[in-house]
Amino acid sequence: MNLFKLTVGTLATLLTNAALAGISGPPTQPLPTEEGGLFAVAAILLVAGIKIVRQKRNR
Amino acid sequence: MINQEQKNIALCGLTGLAVASLIFWPTLFGLIDFWASSSAYQHSWFVIPMISYLLWERAANGATIRLRPDFAGVPVAFVAACSWSAATLMNIDVVRQFALILAFHGIALSTLGRKEYRTLFPTLGLLFLMVPNGDLLLPPLRLITVHAIELFAVIVQLPHAVEGYALSIGENNYNVLPECAGLPYFNLAIFLGYSFGLLIFRSPLKILAMILFGAFLGILTNLLRVIAIVSIDGINTSQMSLSDHKNWQWVSLVLTFGLLLYALSRLKAEPPPATIGLAAQDRIGAPLLFAPVLAGIVILTVSGSTLWLTATEKYSAPAVDSASVPKSLHEWVLVSTAATGSSSPRSGTEQLSLTYTRDDRELGVRIFVASGPEAKIDESQLAPSNGKVWLEQSAQKRVSCVRTDCLTLWHVTWATQETNDLSHVYYAYSIGQYTTTSKFASRAMHAWARLSRNNNSLYLIALTTTEPSPSVDEIAHAFRMLQSLEFAPRHPANNRVGSS
């Protein structure tokens, strides 16, 4: 899997999450990205972990 | 190349999944709402994408999944549906959400077959991290935080005192609130440890070790944060504001999660699953093919029956008969009565507030009555409300016995941070003649009352006093007198759900 696919996958996840949050609650409900940034931290760490493991396997 | 038989099995699996999702959709959407409104469950959004990625990676490495339907998933689906039904009658969301995930596992087992399910179980186990675990984890995490701060004070030889969740370190006073327990870091670290374990290892024991390492890092993140706050307050000889506490989360997050990524980069990756050629397999018989559909039908039948039962349930919205309110409790004399109605007949609660006095001292009584079958009594309303900010200091059970008749009450002490005023709240749940301090037992008894249609109301009696608190025996005596209250139906005729 290349970086392009990884980026597209991450963006698709973010959009899906935003859409799910949008349909599952009242319009004033905060999106997950507003919840203290932990959502963003989880996304960054997960992508970083996947990259580390992929580099390790390709070596 | 996927053959027609495998396509048919996948279609049956998807049908079973669709049936379960259809019957459990309120639970599913409730779960998503929970993630959207709480920082502790932000990792849950990544569970499905992570499972999809792991399955895709597995397929990309040439490991095929051969679906072999199995009736072993049907009992799992049955247990899930029964758990969901019991949780629906007891109004316990977290059990309903756990049952939903268990139902998905039942359908996965009936679709994949035992061998493939066993292979994929570590990956599918990630689904359980979607269930909110705060009720279970917050109390121990809070205690760990209190003891860690106490240990730190002992090590650096700071004068300190601990009472429940309240600590005084040197000149500064702290209260370890549920928000200070570090649940978001713990959950995030467990999820990352589990995900990284699945990425790098195949051995279940090594994956488990990664989960435990993640849990350790999650606790460490919060402890570093609180110890940094206490240390800086000690150096500055003043307490930083609560909003500044959050800034320290980023420092500890960078340190501990940096450690997790470093550990990941140093670990040796196990080889991916071996490529398996598609061997000739026996044809799967038609009855076995429908195992996942049968699992879905079992869920539909059991849970659908519960839904029908609750939808046709008759109940009377109760109200305390004001004529039965005691005019005095031992030496305490009633001076005022106020009632607050419920906005929702099915899920709201009625509240009756009474004030008794003795020698210029007040004893407040609040009675919360679950007015409908789905009503939940909100214990957070027990906090004193006189314009000050009150923090829960400690919660203990107190027992008072008259000969062989013993009564156990929760004793929660609340304190104001500025003036250190104390307020004592004693409470227990009752339904009919049964009294308990256990929220779970009260919900179970309420569910039983619903099933047996005896129309007993669930209520909570709370007595509030200021310092110095009367003895527990005196409080228990007043509690017993209040239990003689009579409940009358608010509406003379029995209500059918949705008709009032």
Tab-separated table of C-alpha atoms in Angstrom, chain B residues 34-302:
chain	number	residue	atom	x	y	z
B	34	PHE	CA	-21.949	8.179	22.858
B	35	TRP	CA	-18.698	8.323	20.864
B	36	ALA	CA	-19.675	11.698	19.427
B	37	SER	CA	-20.299	13.215	22.848
B	38	SER	CA	-17.413	11.839	24.900
B	39	SER	CA	-13.655	12.344	24.563
B	40	ALA	CA	-13.083	8.982	26.285
B	41	TYR	CA	-14.293	7.011	23.251
B	42	GLN	CA	-12.678	8.828	20.314
B	43	HIS	CA	-10.696	5.664	19.512
B	44	SER	CA	-13.992	3.855	18.797
B	45	TRP	CA	-14.321	5.666	15.458
B	46	PHE	CA	-11.207	3.821	14.240
B	47	VAL	CA	-12.239	0.291	15.201
B	48	ILE	CA	-14.105	-0.598	11.978
B	49	PRO	CA	-11.497	1.083	9.690
B	50	MET	CA	-8.714	-0.767	11.569
B	51	ILE	CA	-10.458	-4.152	11.243
B	52	SER	CA	-11.053	-3.438	7.528
B	53	TYR	CA	-7.379	-2.550	7.077
B	54	LEU	CA	-6.191	-5.702	8.870
B	55	LEU	CA	-8.484	-7.914	6.764
B	56	TRP	CA	-7.383	-6.126	3.587
B	57	GLU	CA	-3.709	-6.555	4.540
B	58	ARG	CA	-4.321	-10.228	5.200
B	59	ALA	CA	-5.935	-10.640	1.785
B	60	ALA	CA	-3.141	-8.621	0.120
B	61	ASN	CA	-0.614	-11.083	1.573
B	62	GLY	CA	-2.466	-13.900	-0.150
B	63	ALA	CA	-4.138	-15.446	2.907
B	64	THR	CA	-7.605	-16.445	1.820
B	65	ILE	CA	-10.626	-16.707	4.050
B	66	ARG	CA	-12.762	-19.744	3.295
B	67	LEU	CA	-16.257	-19.374	4.708
B	68	ARG	CA	-17.598	-22.567	6.289
B	69	PRO	CA	-20.930	-21.813	8.010
B	70	ASP	CA	-21.403	-23.344	11.430
B	71	PHE	CA	-24.389	-23.598	13.765
B	72	ALA	CA	-22.008	-22.841	16.696
B	73	GLY	CA	-22.777	-19.148	16.161
B	74	VAL	CA	-26.509	-19.643	16.822
B	75	PRO	CA	-26.165	-20.200	20.625
B	76	VAL	CA	-23.877	-17.145	20.783
B	77	ALA	CA	-26.554	-15.100	18.991
B	78	PHE	CA	-29.166	-16.515	21.404
B	79	VAL	CA	-27.105	-15.472	24.466
B	80	ALA	CA	-26.604	-12.016	22.900
B	81	ALA	CA	-30.343	-11.605	22.277
B	82	CYS	CA	-31.212	-12.744	25.833
B	83	SER	CA	-28.617	-10.337	27.297
B	84	TRP	CA	-30.001	-7.514	25.162
B	85	SER	CA	-33.552	-8.337	26.297
B	86	ALA	CA	-32.566	-8.423	29.982
B	87	ALA	CA	-30.650	-5.147	29.590
B	88	THR	CA	-33.649	-3.548	27.856
B	89	LEU	CA	-35.931	-4.486	30.755
B	90	MET	CA	-33.319	-3.262	33.254
B	91	ASN	CA	-32.488	-0.080	31.295
B	92	ILE	CA	-28.753	-0.765	31.232
B	93	ASP	CA	-27.265	0.721	28.071
B	94	VAL	CA	-23.774	-0.711	28.398
B	95	VAL	CA	-25.059	-4.313	28.568
B	96	ARG	CA	-27.273	-3.662	25.539
B	97	GLN	CA	-24.212	-2.344	23.669
B	98	PHE	CA	-22.102	-5.338	24.731
B	99	ALA	CA	-24.896	-7.669	23.574
B	100	LEU	CA	-24.922	-5.917	20.190
B	101	ILE	CA	-21.214	-6.658	19.685
B	102	LEU	CA	-21.726	-10.239	20.919
B	103	ALA	CA	-24.535	-10.657	18.365
B	104	PHE	CA	-22.165	-9.524	15.584
B	105	HIS	CA	-19.650	-12.104	16.824
B	106	GLY	CA	-22.348	-14.793	16.785
B	107	ILE	CA	-23.141	-14.017	13.151
B	108	ALA	CA	-19.418	-13.870	12.285
B	109	LEU	CA	-18.921	-17.317	13.880
B	110	SER	CA	-21.899	-18.797	12.047
B	111	THR	CA	-20.618	-17.364	8.737
B	112	LEU	CA	-16.879	-18.005	9.033
B	113	GLY	CA	-16.996	-21.364	10.788
B	114	ARG	CA	-15.029	-22.292	13.908
B	115	LYS	CA	-11.576	-22.578	12.303
B	116	GLU	CA	-11.596	-19.246	10.455
B	117	TYR	CA	-13.320	-17.495	13.377
B	118	ARG	CA	-10.595	-18.732	15.754
B	119	THR	CA	-7.943	-17.386	13.373
B	120	LEU	CA	-9.671	-14.024	13.008
B	121	PHE	CA	-10.839	-13.705	16.633
B	122	PRO	CA	-7.959	-11.412	17.736
B	123	THR	CA	-8.890	-8.992	14.927
B	124	LEU	CA	-12.665	-9.195	15.487
B	125	GLY	CA	-12.079	-8.806	19.246
B	126	LEU	CA	-11.305	-5.133	18.531
B	127	LEU	CA	-15.080	-4.672	18.191
B	128	PHE	CA	-15.419	-4.959	21.979
B	129	LEU	CA	-13.404	-1.735	22.336
B	130	MET	CA	-16.398	0.088	20.847
B	131	VAL	CA	-18.406	-0.504	24.042
B	132	PRO	CA	-18.261	2.381	26.556
B	133	ASN	CA	-16.436	1.070	29.633
B	134	GLY	CA	-16.535	4.119	31.928
B	135	ASP	CA	-18.858	2.592	34.554
B	136	LEU	CA	-16.421	-0.279	34.994
B	137	LEU	CA	-13.081	1.534	34.729
B	138	LEU	CA	-13.604	4.980	36.238
B	139	PRO	CA	-13.655	3.929	39.939
B	140	PRO	CA	-10.361	1.941	39.809
B	141	LEU	CA	-8.641	4.564	37.616
B	142	ARG	CA	-9.695	7.294	40.064
B	143	LEU	CA	-8.322	5.323	43.005
B	144	ILE	CA	-5.045	4.640	41.176
B	145	THR	CA	-4.711	8.404	40.565
B	146	VAL	CA	-5.339	9.216	44.260
B	147	HIS	CA	-2.831	6.602	45.473
B	148	ALA	CA	-0.208	7.678	42.914
B	149	ILE	CA	-0.381	11.302	44.107
B	150	GLU	CA	-0.178	10.100	47.710
B	151	LEU	CA	2.853	7.934	46.884
B	152	PHE	CA	4.506	10.883	45.134
B	153	ALA	CA	3.942	13.059	48.240
B	154	VAL	CA	5.483	10.339	50.442
B	155	ILE	CA	8.522	9.976	48.156
B	156	VAL	CA	9.260	13.705	47.964
B	157	GLN	CA	8.325	14.092	51.655
B	158	LEU	CA	5.573	16.667	51.199
B	159	PRO	CA	3.073	17.102	54.035
B	160	HIS	CA	-0.166	15.532	52.843
B	161	ALA	CA	-3.578	14.212	53.871
B	162	VAL	CA	-5.999	12.011	51.954
B	163	GLU	CA	-9.723	11.601	52.534
B	164	GLY	CA	-11.616	9.727	49.853
B	165	TYR	CA	-10.930	11.518	46.566
B	166	ALA	CA	-9.826	14.721	48.344
B	167	LEU	CA	-6.137	15.394	48.906
B	168	SER	CA	-4.237	18.195	50.485
B	169	ILE	CA	-0.589	18.430	49.447
B	170	GLY	CA	1.327	21.144	51.260
B	171	GLU	CA	-0.772	24.297	51.007
B	172	ASN	CA	-2.881	23.052	48.089
B	173	ASN	CA	-6.147	21.108	48.060
B	174	TYR	CA	-7.158	18.750	45.249
B	175	ASN	CA	-10.165	16.639	44.418
B	176	VAL	CA	-9.716	13.761	41.967
B	177	LEU	CA	-12.829	14.135	39.823
B	178	PRO	CA	-13.955	11.403	37.382
B	179	GLU	CA	-12.533	13.628	34.610
B	180	CYS	CA	-9.093	13.403	36.292
B	181	ALA	CA	-9.007	9.586	36.179
B	182	GLY	CA	-7.499	9.538	32.673
B	183	LEU	CA	-10.087	7.286	31.000
B	184	PRO	CA	-9.547	8.843	27.508
B	185	TYR	CA	-5.771	8.130	27.637
B	186	PHE	CA	-6.343	4.630	29.003
B	187	ASN	CA	-8.832	3.732	26.261
B	188	LEU	CA	-6.725	5.289	23.505
B	189	ALA	CA	-3.573	3.520	24.716
B	190	ILE	CA	-5.353	0.136	24.945
B	191	PHE	CA	-6.711	0.600	21.418
B	192	LEU	CA	-3.308	1.576	20.009
B	193	GLY	CA	-1.522	-1.221	21.882
B	194	TYR	CA	-4.067	-3.743	20.579
B	195	SER	CA	-3.945	-2.395	17.004
B	196	PHE	CA	-0.130	-2.334	16.910
B	197	GLY	CA	-0.087	-5.831	18.406
B	198	LEU	CA	-2.343	-7.060	15.578
B	199	LEU	CA	-0.178	-5.304	12.980
B	200	ILE	CA	3.118	-6.764	14.142
B	201	PHE	CA	2.311	-10.086	15.818
B	202	ARG	CA	0.247	-13.192	15.113
B	203	SER	CA	0.663	-14.887	18.484
B	204	PRO	CA	-2.357	-14.118	20.765
B	205	LEU	CA	-0.062	-13.996	23.818
B	206	LYS	CA	2.172	-11.351	22.242
B	207	ILE	CA	-0.911	-9.349	21.191
B	208	LEU	CA	-2.164	-9.576	24.788
B	209	ALA	CA	1.233	-8.343	26.011
B	210	MET	CA	0.886	-5.314	23.683
B	211	ILE	CA	-2.605	-4.614	25.092
B	212	LEU	CA	-1.222	-4.714	28.651
B	213	PHE	CA	1.688	-2.473	27.638
B	214	GLY	CA	-0.866	-0.039	26.164
B	215	ALA	CA	-2.894	-0.123	29.415
B	216	PHE	CA	0.270	0.591	31.406
B	217	LEU	CA	1.126	3.547	29.141
B	218	GLY	CA	-2.449	4.884	29.404
B	219	ILE	CA	-2.226	4.938	33.209
B	220	LEU	CA	1.315	6.358	33.070
B	221	THR	CA	0.144	9.210	30.792
B	222	ASN	CA	-2.411	10.367	33.354
B	223	LEU	CA	-0.096	9.907	36.326
B	224	LEU	CA	2.632	11.984	34.653
B	225	ARG	CA	0.020	14.680	34.030
B	226	VAL	CA	-1.316	14.845	37.598
B	227	ILE	CA	2.131	14.611	39.191
B	228	ALA	CA	3.362	17.447	36.927
B	229	ILE	CA	0.382	19.562	38.041
B	230	VAL	CA	0.984	18.846	41.752
B	231	SER	CA	4.746	19.528	41.388
B	232	ILE	CA	4.292	22.837	39.569
B	233	ASP	CA	1.660	23.957	42.082
B	234	GLY	CA	4.136	23.069	44.860
B	235	ILE	CA	6.937	25.103	43.230
B	236	ASN	CA	4.653	28.092	42.525
B	237	THR	CA	2.951	27.762	45.971
B	238	SER	CA	-0.394	28.356	44.220
B	239	GLN	CA	-2.826	26.150	42.337
B	240	MET	CA	-3.166	26.412	38.576
B	241	SER	CA	-6.697	26.698	37.164
B	242	LEU	CA	-8.605	23.578	36.080
B	243	SER	CA	-8.428	24.698	32.431
B	244	ASP	CA	-4.601	24.771	32.651
B	245	HIS	CA	-4.626	21.116	33.741
B	246	LYS	CA	-5.518	20.145	30.164
B	247	ASN	CA	-2.310	21.703	28.782
B	248	TRP	CA	-0.274	19.117	30.662
B	249	GLN	CA	-2.090	16.281	28.916
B	250	TRP	CA	-0.239	17.071	25.691
B	251	VAL	CA	3.206	16.876	27.337
B	252	SER	CA	2.459	13.495	28.898
B	253	LEU	CA	0.727	12.263	25.723
B	254	VAL	CA	3.800	13.079	23.581
B	255	LEU	CA	6.108	11.355	26.079
B	256	THR	CA	4.158	8.138	26.560
B	257	PHE	CA	2.820	7.645	23.042
B	258	GLY	CA	6.295	8.474	21.717
B	259	LEU	CA	7.441	5.561	23.890
B	260	LEU	CA	4.762	3.327	22.320
B	261	LEU	CA	5.899	4.201	18.779
B	262	TYR	CA	9.555	3.682	19.783
B	263	ALA	CA	8.702	0.258	21.231
B	264	LEU	CA	6.865	-0.589	17.994
B	265	SER	CA	9.883	0.405	15.890
B	266	ARG	CA	12.187	-1.821	18.018
B	267	LEU	CA	9.973	-4.917	18.002
B	268	LYS	CA	10.579	-7.705	15.506
B	269	ALA	CA	7.593	-8.221	13.220
B	270	GLU	CA	6.282	-11.747	12.840
B	271	PRO	CA	5.813	-12.911	9.244
B	272	PRO	CA	2.336	-12.362	7.747
B	273	PRO	CA	-0.029	-15.383	7.486
B	274	ALA	CA	1.168	-17.948	4.966
B	275	THR	CA	-0.412	-17.948	1.508
B	276	ILE	CA	-2.904	-20.790	1.314
B	277	GLY	CA	-3.897	-22.329	-1.979
B	278	LEU	CA	-7.568	-23.050	-2.448
B	279	ALA	CA	-7.819	-26.772	-1.949
B	280	ALA	CA	-10.767	-28.753	-3.168
B	281	GLN	CA	-13.370	-28.639	-0.425
B	282	ASP	CA	-16.514	-30.602	0.285
B	283	ARG	CA	-19.671	-28.889	-0.818
B	284	ILE	CA	-21.562	-27.234	1.996
B	285	GLY	CA	-25.085	-28.559	2.507
B	286	ALA	CA	-28.080	-26.255	2.167
B	287	PRO	CA	-29.091	-26.346	5.895
B	288	LEU	CA	-25.577	-25.300	6.965
B	289	LEU	CA	-25.591	-22.489	4.404
B	290	PHE	CA	-28.408	-20.795	6.321
B	291	ALA	CA	-26.657	-20.878	9.736
B	292	PRO	CA	-25.984	-17.086	9.716
B	293	VAL	CA	-29.596	-16.399	8.679
B	294	LEU	CA	-30.777	-18.667	11.511
B	295	ALA	CA	-28.584	-16.684	13.946
B	296	GLY	CA	-30.299	-13.502	12.689
B	297	ILE	CA	-33.758	-15.096	13.045
B	298	VAL	CA	-32.961	-16.136	16.655
B	299	ILE	CA	-31.973	-12.534	17.446
B	300	LEU	CA	-35.110	-11.232	15.713
B	301	THR	CA	-37.398	-13.631	17.608
B	302	VAL	CA	-35.960	-13.157	21.124
